[in-house]
XYZ file of C-alpha atoms in Angstrom:
627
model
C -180.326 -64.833 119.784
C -180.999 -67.073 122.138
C -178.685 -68.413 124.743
C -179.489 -71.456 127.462
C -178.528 -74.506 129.160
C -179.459 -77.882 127.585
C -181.836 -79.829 129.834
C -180.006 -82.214 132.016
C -179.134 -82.024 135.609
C -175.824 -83.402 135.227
C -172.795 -81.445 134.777
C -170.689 -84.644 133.359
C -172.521 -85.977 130.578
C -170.189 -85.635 127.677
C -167.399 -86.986 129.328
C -169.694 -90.336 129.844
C -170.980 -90.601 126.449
C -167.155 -89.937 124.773
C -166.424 -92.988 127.749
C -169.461 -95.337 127.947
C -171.718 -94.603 125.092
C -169.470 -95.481 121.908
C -166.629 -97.724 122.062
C -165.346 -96.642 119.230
C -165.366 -93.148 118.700
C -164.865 -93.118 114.318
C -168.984 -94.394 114.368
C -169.911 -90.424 114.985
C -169.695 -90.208 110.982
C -172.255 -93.018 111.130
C -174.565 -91.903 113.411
C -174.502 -88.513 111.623
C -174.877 -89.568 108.667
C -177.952 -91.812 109.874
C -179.467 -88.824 111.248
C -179.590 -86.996 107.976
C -180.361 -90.058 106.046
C -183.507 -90.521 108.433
C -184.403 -86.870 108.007
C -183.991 -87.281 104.030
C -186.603 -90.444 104.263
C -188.791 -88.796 106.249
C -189.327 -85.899 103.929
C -189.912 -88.387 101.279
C -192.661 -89.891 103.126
C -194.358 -86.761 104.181
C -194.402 -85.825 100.591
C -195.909 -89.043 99.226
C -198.661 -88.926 101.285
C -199.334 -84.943 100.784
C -197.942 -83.665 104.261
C -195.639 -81.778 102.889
C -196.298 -79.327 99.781
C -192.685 -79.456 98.499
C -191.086 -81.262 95.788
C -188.411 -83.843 97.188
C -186.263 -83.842 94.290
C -183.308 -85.842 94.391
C -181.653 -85.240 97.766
C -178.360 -86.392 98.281
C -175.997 -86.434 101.482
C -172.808 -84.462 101.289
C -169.853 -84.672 103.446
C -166.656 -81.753 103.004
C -163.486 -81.434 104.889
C -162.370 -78.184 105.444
C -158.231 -79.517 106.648
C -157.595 -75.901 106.825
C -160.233 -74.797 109.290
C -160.403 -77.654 110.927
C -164.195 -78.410 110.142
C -165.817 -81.389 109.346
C -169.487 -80.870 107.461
C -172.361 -83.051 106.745
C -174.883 -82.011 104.857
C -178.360 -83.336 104.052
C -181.263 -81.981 102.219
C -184.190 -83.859 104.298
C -186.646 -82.304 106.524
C -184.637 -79.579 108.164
C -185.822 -78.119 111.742
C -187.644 -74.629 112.782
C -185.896 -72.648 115.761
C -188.374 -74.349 117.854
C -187.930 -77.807 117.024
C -184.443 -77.735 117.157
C -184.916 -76.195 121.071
C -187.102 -79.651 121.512
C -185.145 -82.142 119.341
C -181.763 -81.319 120.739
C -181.936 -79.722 123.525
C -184.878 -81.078 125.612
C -185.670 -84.860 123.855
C -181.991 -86.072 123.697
C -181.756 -85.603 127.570
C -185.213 -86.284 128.837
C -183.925 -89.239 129.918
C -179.990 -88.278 131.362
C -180.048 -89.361 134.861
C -181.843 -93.099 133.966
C -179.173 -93.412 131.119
C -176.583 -92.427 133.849
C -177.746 -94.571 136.836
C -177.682 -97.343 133.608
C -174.078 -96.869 132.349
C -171.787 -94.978 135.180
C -170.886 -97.744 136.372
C -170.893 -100.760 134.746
C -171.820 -99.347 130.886
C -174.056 -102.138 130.245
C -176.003 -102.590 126.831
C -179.556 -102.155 127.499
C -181.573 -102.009 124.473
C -181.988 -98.345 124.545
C -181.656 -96.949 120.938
C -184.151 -94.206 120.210
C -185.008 -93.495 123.925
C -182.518 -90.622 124.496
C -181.755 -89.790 121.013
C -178.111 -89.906 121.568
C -176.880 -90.322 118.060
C -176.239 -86.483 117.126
C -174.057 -86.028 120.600
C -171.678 -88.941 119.409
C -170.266 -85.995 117.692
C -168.749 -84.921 120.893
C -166.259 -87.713 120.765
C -164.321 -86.316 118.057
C -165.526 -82.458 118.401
C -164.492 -79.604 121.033
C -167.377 -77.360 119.117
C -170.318 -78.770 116.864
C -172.654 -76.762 115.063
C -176.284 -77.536 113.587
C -177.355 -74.897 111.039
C -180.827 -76.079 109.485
C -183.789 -74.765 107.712
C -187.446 -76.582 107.779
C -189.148 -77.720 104.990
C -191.742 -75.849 106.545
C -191.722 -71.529 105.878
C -189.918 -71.033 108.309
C -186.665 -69.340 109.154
C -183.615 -70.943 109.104
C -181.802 -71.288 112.817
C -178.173 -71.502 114.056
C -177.567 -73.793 117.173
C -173.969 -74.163 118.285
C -172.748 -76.248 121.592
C -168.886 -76.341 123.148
C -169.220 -79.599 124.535
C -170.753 -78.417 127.693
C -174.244 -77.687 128.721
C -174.179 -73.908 127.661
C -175.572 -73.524 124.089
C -176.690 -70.235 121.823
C -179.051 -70.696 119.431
C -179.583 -67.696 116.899
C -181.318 -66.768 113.139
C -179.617 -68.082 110.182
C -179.383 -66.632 105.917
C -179.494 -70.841 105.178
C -182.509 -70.173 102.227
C -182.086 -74.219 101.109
C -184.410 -77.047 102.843
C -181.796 -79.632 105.235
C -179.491 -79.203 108.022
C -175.604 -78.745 107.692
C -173.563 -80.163 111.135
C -170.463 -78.736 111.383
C -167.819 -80.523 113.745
C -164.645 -78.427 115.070
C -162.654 -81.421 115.186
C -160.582 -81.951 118.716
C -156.609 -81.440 118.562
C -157.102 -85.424 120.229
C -159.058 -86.273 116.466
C -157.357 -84.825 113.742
C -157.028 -87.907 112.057
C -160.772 -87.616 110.599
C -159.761 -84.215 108.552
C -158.093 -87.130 106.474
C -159.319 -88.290 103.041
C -158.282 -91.372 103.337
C -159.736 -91.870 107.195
C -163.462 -90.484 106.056
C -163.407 -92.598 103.125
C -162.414 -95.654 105.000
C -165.523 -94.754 107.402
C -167.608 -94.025 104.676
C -167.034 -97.084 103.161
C -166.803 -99.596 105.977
C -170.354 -97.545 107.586
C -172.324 -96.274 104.897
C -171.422 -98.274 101.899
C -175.203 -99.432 101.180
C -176.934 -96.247 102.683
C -180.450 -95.878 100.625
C -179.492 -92.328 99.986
C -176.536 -90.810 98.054
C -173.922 -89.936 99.634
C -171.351 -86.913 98.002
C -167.704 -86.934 99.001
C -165.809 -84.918 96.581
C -166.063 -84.972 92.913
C -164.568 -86.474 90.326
C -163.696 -86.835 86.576
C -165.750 -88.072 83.910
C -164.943 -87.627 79.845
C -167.633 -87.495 77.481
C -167.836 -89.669 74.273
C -166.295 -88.311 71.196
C -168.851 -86.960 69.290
C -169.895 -88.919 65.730
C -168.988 -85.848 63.832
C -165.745 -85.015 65.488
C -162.542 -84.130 63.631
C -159.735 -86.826 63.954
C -157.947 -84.543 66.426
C -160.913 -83.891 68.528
C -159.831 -83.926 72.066
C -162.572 -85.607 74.423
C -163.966 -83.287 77.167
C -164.092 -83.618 80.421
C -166.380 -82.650 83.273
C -166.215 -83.005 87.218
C -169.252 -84.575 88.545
C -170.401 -85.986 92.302
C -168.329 -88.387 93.409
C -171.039 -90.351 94.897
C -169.403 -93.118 97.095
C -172.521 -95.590 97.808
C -174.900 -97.816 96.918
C -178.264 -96.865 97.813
C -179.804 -99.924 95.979
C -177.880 -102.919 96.792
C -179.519 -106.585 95.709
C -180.642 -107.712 99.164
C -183.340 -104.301 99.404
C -184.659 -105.811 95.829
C -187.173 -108.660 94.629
C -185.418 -111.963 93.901
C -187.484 -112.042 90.910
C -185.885 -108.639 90.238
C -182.333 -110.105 89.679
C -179.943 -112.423 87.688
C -177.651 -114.864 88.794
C -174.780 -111.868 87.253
C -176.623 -109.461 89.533
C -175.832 -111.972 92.644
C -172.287 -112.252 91.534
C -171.467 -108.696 90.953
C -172.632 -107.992 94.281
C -170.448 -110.674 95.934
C -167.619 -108.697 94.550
C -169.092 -105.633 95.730
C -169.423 -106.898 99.360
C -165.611 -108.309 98.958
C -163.422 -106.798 96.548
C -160.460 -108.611 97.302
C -162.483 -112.008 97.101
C -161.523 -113.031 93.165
C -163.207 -116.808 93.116
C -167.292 -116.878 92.901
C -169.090 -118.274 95.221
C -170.807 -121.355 94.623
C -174.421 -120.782 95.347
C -176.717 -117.796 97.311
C -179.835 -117.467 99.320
C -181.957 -114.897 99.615
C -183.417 -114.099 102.813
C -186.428 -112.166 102.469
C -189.371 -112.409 104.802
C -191.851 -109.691 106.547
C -193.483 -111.728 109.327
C -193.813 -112.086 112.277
C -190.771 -109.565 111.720
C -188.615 -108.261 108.901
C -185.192 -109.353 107.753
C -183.891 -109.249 104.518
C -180.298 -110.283 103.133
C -178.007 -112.572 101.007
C -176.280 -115.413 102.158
C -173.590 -117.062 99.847
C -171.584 -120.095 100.222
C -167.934 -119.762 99.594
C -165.606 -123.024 98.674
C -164.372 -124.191 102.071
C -163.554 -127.722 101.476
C -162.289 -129.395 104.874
C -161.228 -125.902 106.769
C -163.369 -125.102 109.599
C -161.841 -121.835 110.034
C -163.842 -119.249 110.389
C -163.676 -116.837 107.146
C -161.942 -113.382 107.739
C -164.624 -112.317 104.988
C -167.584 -112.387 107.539
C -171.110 -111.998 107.131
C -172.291 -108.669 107.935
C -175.162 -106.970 109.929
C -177.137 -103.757 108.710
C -179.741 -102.350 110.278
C -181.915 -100.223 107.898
C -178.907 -100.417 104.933
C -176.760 -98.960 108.311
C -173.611 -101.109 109.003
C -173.425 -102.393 112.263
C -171.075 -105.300 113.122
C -169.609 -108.236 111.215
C -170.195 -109.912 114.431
C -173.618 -111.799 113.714
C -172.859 -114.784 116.696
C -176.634 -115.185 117.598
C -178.715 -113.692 114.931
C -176.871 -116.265 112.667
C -176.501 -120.223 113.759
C -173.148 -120.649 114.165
C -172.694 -123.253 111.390
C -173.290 -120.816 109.054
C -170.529 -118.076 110.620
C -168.662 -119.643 107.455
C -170.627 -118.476 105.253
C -170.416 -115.078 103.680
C -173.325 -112.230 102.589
C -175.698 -109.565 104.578
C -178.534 -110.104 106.608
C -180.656 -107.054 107.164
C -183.325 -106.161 109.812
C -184.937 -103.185 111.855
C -186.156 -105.808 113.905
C -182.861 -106.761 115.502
C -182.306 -105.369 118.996
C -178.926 -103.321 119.450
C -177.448 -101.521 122.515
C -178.023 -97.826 122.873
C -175.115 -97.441 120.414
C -176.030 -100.097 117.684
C -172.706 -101.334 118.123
C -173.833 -105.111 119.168
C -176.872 -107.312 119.886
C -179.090 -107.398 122.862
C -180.331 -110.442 124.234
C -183.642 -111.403 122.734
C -186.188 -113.863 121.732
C -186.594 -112.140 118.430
C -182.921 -112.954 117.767
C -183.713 -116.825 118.663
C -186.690 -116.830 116.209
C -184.666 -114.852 113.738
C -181.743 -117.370 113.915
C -184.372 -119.909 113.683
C -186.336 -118.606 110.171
C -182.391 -118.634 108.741
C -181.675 -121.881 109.729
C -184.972 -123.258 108.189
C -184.325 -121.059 104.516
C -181.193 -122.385 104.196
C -182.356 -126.204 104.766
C -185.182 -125.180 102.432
C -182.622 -123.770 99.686
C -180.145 -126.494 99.683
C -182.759 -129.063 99.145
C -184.442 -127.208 96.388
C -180.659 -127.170 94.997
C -180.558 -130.726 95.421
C -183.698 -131.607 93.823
C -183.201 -129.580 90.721
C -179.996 -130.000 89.508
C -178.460 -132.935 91.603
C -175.291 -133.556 89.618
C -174.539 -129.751 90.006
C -174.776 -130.384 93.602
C -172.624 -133.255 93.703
C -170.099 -131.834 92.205
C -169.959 -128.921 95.143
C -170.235 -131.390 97.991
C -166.669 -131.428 98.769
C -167.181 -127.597 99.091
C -169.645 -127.095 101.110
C -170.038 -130.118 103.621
C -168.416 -129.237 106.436
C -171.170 -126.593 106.533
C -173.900 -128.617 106.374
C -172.357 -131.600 108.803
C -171.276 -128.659 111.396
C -175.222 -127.681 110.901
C -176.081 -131.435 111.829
C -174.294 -131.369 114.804
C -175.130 -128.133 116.212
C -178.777 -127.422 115.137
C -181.487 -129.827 115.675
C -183.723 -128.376 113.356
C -181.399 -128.647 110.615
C -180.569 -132.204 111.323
C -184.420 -132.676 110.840
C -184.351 -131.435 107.254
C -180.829 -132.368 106.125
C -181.608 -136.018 105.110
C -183.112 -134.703 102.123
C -179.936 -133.252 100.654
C -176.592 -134.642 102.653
C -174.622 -136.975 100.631
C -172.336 -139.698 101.644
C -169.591 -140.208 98.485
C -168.004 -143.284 97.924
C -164.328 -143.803 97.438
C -165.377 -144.263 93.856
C -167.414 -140.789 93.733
C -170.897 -142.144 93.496
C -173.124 -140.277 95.824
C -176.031 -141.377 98.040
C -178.275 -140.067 101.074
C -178.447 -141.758 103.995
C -181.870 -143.510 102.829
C -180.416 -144.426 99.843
C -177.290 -145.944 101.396
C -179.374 -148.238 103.573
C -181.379 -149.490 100.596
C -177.764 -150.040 98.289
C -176.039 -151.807 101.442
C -178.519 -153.373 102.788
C -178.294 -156.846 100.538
C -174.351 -157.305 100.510
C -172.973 -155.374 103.417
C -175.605 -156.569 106.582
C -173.853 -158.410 109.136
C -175.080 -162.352 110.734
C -177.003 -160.176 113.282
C -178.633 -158.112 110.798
C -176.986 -154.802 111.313
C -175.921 -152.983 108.551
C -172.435 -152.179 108.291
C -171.492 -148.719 106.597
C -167.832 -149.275 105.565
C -165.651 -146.026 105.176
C -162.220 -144.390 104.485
C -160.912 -141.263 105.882
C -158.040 -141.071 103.197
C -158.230 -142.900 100.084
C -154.486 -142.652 99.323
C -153.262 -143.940 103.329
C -155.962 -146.688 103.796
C -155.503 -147.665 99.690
C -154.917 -151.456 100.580
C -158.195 -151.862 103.321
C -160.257 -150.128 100.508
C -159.369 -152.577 97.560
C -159.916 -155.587 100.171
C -163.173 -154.105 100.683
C -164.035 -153.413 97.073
C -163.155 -156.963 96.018
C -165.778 -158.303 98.482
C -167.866 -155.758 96.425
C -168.638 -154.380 99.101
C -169.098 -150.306 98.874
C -166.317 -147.695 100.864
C -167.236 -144.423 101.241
C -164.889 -141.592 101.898
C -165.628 -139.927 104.720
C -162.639 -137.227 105.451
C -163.912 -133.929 107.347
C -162.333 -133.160 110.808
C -166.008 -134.031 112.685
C -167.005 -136.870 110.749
C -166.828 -138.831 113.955
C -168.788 -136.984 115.464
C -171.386 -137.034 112.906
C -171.619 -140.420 112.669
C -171.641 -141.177 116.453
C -174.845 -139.047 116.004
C -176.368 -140.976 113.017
C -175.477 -144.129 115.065
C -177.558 -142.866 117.641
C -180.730 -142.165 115.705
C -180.272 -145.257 113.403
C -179.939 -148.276 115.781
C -180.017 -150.915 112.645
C -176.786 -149.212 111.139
C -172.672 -149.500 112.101
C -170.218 -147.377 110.558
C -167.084 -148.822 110.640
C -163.558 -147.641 109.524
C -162.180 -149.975 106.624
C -159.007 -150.393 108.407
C -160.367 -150.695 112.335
C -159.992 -154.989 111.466
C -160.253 -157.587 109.067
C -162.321 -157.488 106.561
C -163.922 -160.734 107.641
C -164.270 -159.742 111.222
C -165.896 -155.746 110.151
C -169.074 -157.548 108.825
C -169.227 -161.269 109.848
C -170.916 -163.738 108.140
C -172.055 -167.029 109.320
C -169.258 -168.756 107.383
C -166.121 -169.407 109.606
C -163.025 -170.350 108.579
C -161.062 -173.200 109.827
C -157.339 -172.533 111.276
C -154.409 -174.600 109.859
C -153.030 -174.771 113.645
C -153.648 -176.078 116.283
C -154.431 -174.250 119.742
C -150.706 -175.081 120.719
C -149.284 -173.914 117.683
C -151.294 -171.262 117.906
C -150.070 -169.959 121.684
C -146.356 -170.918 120.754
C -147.054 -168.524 117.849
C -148.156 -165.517 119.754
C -145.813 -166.114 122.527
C -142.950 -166.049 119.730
C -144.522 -162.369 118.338
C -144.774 -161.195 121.484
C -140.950 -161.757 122.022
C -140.421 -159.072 118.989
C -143.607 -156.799 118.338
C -143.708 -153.237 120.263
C -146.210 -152.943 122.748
C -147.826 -150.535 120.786
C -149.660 -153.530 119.272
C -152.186 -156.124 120.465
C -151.406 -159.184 118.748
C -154.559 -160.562 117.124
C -154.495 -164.235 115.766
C -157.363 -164.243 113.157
C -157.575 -168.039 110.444
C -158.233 -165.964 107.404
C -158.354 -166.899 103.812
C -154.722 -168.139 103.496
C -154.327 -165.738 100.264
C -154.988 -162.458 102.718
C -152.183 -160.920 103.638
C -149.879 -162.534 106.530
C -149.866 -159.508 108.469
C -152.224 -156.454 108.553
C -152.178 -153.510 111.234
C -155.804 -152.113 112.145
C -156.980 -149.579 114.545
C -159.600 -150.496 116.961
C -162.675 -148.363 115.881
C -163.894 -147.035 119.327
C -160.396 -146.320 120.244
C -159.987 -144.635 117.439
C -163.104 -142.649 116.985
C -163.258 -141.728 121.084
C -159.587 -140.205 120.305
C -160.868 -138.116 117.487
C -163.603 -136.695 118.667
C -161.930 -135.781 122.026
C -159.179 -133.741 119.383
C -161.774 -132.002 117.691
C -163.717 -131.312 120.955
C -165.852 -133.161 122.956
C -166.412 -137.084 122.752
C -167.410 -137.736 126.171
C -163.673 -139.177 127.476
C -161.532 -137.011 129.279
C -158.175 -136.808 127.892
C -158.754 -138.970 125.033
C -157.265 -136.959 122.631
C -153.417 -137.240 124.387
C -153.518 -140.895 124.263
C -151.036 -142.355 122.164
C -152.313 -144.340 119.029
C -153.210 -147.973 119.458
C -153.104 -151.158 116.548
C -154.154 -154.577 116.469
C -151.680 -156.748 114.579
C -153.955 -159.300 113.283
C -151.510 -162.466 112.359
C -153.485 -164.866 109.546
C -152.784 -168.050 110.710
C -153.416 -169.693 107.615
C -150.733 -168.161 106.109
C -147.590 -169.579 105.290
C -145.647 -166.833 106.770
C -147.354 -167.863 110.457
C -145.805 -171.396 109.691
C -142.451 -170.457 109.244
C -142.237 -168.128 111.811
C -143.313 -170.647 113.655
C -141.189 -173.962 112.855
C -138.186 -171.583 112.702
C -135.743 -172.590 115.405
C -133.106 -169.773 115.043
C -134.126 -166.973 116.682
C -132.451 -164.319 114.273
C -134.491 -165.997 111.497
C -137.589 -166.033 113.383
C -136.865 -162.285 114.476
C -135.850 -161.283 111.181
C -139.227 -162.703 109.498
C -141.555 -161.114 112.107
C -139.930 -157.628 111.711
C -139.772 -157.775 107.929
C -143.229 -158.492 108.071
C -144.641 -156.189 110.852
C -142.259 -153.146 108.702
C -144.415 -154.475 105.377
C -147.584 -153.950 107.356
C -146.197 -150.703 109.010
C -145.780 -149.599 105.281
C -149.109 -150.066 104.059
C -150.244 -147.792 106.971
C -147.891 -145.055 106.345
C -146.782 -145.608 109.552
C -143.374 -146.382 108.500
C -141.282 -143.604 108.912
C -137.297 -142.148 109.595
C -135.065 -144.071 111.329
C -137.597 -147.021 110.678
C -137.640 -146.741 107.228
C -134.414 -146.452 106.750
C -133.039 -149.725 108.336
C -136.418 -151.347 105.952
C -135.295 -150.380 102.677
C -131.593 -151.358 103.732
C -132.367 -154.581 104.860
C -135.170 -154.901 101.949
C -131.996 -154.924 99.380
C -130.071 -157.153 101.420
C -132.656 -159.782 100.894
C -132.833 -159.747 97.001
C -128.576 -158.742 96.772
């Protein structure tokens, strides 16, 4: 037997890692089951290329509770370590570098990109262990050894009678940790960790029947047999070809990846490239309509088939945080306990190659089955207008593919919008003005105006679409868009046709001065001569005003305080109308007020702006008219 003190020069170490190293301490079963997972790979390569003269088999991973003793085992069947490799591996390697991880995390436990330097992974065990030990035996012929540590320096390391290839860790779980002697607590780790680890993994067993026999008697009773309950996947879709699987094979791992999620997502990508670094994954595109909450379903990060967060901010452009899937990389760089991302410019060019596959993707979806695509837009564009706004790169490609419905669901890119519009809908200065709604049902009344010009409305409803379009604005000089109810029809694209007032200038300021007396201040009396079969009155909401005060809600816009402004209208009066005359040549003043807030409530209505109190006294006094 042998009996020593690990190599480090510092008394405190274990204390630091249970402190610094891991956050959160349940990841031991992780990093332990990494280890033997790496050790089960290895073996496989050294056999495949003749290094080793043994036959690899079918190694699985195997993890036991013993609730009794208090003992946690996992078990692997992969390389296994002589005597003398476990003195280097564990004892010398893992702390070659202890004071420069100290002088690192002591103090301020910064990440620092140090994974694989110190070989820290096996001494997370620590955190949930007052004893662990290692009993392996090499692939090599050699005997088997016996290593067991207290959570301080001392260690003994002795002979063991283990006569099969791997290495069994056995954890004396802490009075502080007895939660993980727990079925349900491992599984929960097992499956939240080690879900899609590319070797088996064994916890417990479980029943299986075997078919009836052809030949069986009627009251043949079906036997059954227990068998390894094997709780991963060690093949999941993203490690395979796309050519390799079937739109069912997509789906069925969706479900896989979220069990509780019961509605299919609409489409997928597959990520899969190997220069100038690897990444694999799955990206799929859940219905979101207009919600720009983030999904609790998030997209998660593996490293090697090895969980690591669900929190992919950098590695993934943040328009597509909505989106759900796996994206999968040894290339990533994670903190010494591959609990989050280091700062990188492999993460930049990473972020960048995703962005760019899933411009590519959606316009290949575009171009081959464009109705299909319609018919998801509604789903999916607050995805791909967030990705306008935020990447540049995207921007750049999404003309190919983002549509622009009408109110009458026809469809068109921005090219082809310009081309429809351009004959009807361009204004006496030769700008081309994009009409839209952002409700159908509220702005009904505008849109029919509109349509009866023929001009085209389209329906532009998602909680940036201001933004968007003050960005599309920007890059297209020769093009307005313009909110169906922000004026007059007439006055939203103006032709070189005016029309003549019925009134005179006077008439015209004895008019407004007689509105004045009774409309809220709320509204900017407008006097527009308009066809004299256009409404009387018609509320609209000054575009910029408008727009600024949406964009500030929704963030940004460039005008402080914006968004707490209270809502401004135009009343736009048609003097032409014969409403305007009588209010006008009426002498009483209850008349006069009574017409003007009869009125003003009928334009208030087609606004939905009529509402409680207001509402009330309108349909009252509407019935007193017609009693």
């Amino acid at each position: 037997m042998t009996t020593g003190k690990i190599n480090v020069s510092v008394e405190n170490i274990f204390p630091l890692i249970k402190k610094f190293l891991y956050i959160d301490h349940e990841i031991f079963l992780r990093e332990l089951i990494s280890n033997g997972t790496d050790a089960t790979l290895k073996l496989k390569h050294l056999t495949s290329v003749g290094d080793a003269k043994v036959e690899y088999g079918n190694p699985i991973l195997e993890v036991k509770i013993d609730k009794e003793g208090k003992k946690l085992h996992i078990i692997d069947q992969g390389l296994g370590m002589t005597a003398e490799e476990v003195e280097k591996y564990i004892n010398q390697i893992a702390f070659s570098g202890a004071e420069e991880f100290l002088e690192k995390y002591k103090d301020s436990a910064k990440d620092s990109g140090i994974i694989g330097h110190f070989g820290l992974g096996f001494y997370s065990a620590f955190m949930v262990a007052s004893k662990v030990e290692i009993i392996t035996k090499s692939y090599k012929d050699e005997p088997a050894a016996h290593w067991i540590c207290d959570g301080s320096p001392e260690f003994t390391l002795e002979p063991s009678d283990k006569t099969t290839r791997g290495t069994e860790i056995i954890l004396h779980i802490a009075e502080d940790s007895l939660e993980f002697l727990e079925e349900f607590k491992i599984k929960e780790l097992l499956n939240r960790y080690n879900k899609f680890m590319p070797i088996p993994i064994k916890f417990g067993t479980k029943t299986e029947t075997l078919p009836k026999p052809e030949d069986a008697p009627e009251d043949y009773i079906n036997e059954t047999i227990e068998i390894d309950n094997i709780i991963n996947n060690p093949n999941p879709a993203w490690t395979k070809q796309p050519t390799e699987l079937a739109d069912e094979d997509y789906k069925k791992f969706y479900h896989e990846l979220y069990p509780m999620q019961f509605e299919e997502a609409l489409f997928h990508i597959h990520l899969n490239v190997d220069y100038p670094f690897n990444l694999t994954g799955i990206l799929y595109f859940p219905k979101l309509g207009s919600d720009m909450q983030i999904q609790k379903d998030k997209i998660q990060l593996y490293q090697n088939q090895v969980y690591v967060t669900d929190n992919v901010e950098g590695i993934v452009p943040e328009f597509l945080m909505m989106l759900r899937g796996v994206v999968d990389s040894p290339d990533i760089p994670l903190n010494v306990s591959r609990s989050g991302l280091q700062a990188d410019g492999a993460v930049k060019k990473i972020s960048n190659y995703i962005t760019r596959k899933v411009a590519d993707k959606l316009k290949s979806l575009f171009t081959e089955n464009r109705a299909d695509f319609e018919s998801k837009w509604n789903d999916i564009k607050v995805v791909l207008e967030y990705g306008m706004l935020s990447e540049e790169k995207f921007y750049e490609k999404a003309g190919a593919f983002v549509l622009y419905p009408t109110v009458d669901d026809k469809f068109f890119t921005l090219d082809e919008l310009k081309e429809n519009l351009k004959e009807k809908q361009t204004d006496k200065d030769g700008k081309l003005v994009v009409l839209y709604a952002g409700n159908k049902e509220a702005q009904h009344s505008y849109v029919e105006i509109a349509k009866e010009k023929g001009y085209e409305v389209l329906l532009l409803d998602s909680p940036i679409i201001s933004h968007l379009i003050q960005k599309i604005e920007g890059d297209n000089k020769e093009l307005t868009f313009v909110r169906v109810d922000s004026d007059h029809i007439d006055n939203l694209i103006k032709k070189d046709e005016t029309t003549i007032s019925k009134l005179s200038d006077t008439e015209k300021e004895s008019l407004k001065t007689s509105l004045e007396t009774y409309i809220p201040k709320a509204y900017t009396v407008q006097l527009e001569a308009l066809d004299s079969q256009a409404a009387p009155f018609i509320i609209t909401q000054p575009e910029f005003m408008r727009r600024m005060k949406e964009m500030s809600q929704s963030g940004g816009g460039g005008m402080f305080g914006m968004g707490n402004m209270p809502e401004m209208y135009n009343l736009v009066v048609n003097t032409n109308s014969d409403l305007a005359s009588n209010i006008l040549n009426t002498e009483d003043k209850t008349t006069q007020e009574g017409l003007v807030k009869q009125a003003l409530d009928l334009a208030k209505l087609s606004q939905n702006l009529l509402k409680g109190e207001e509402l009330t006294a309108f349909v009252k006094r509407s019935f007193d008219l017609i009693k």
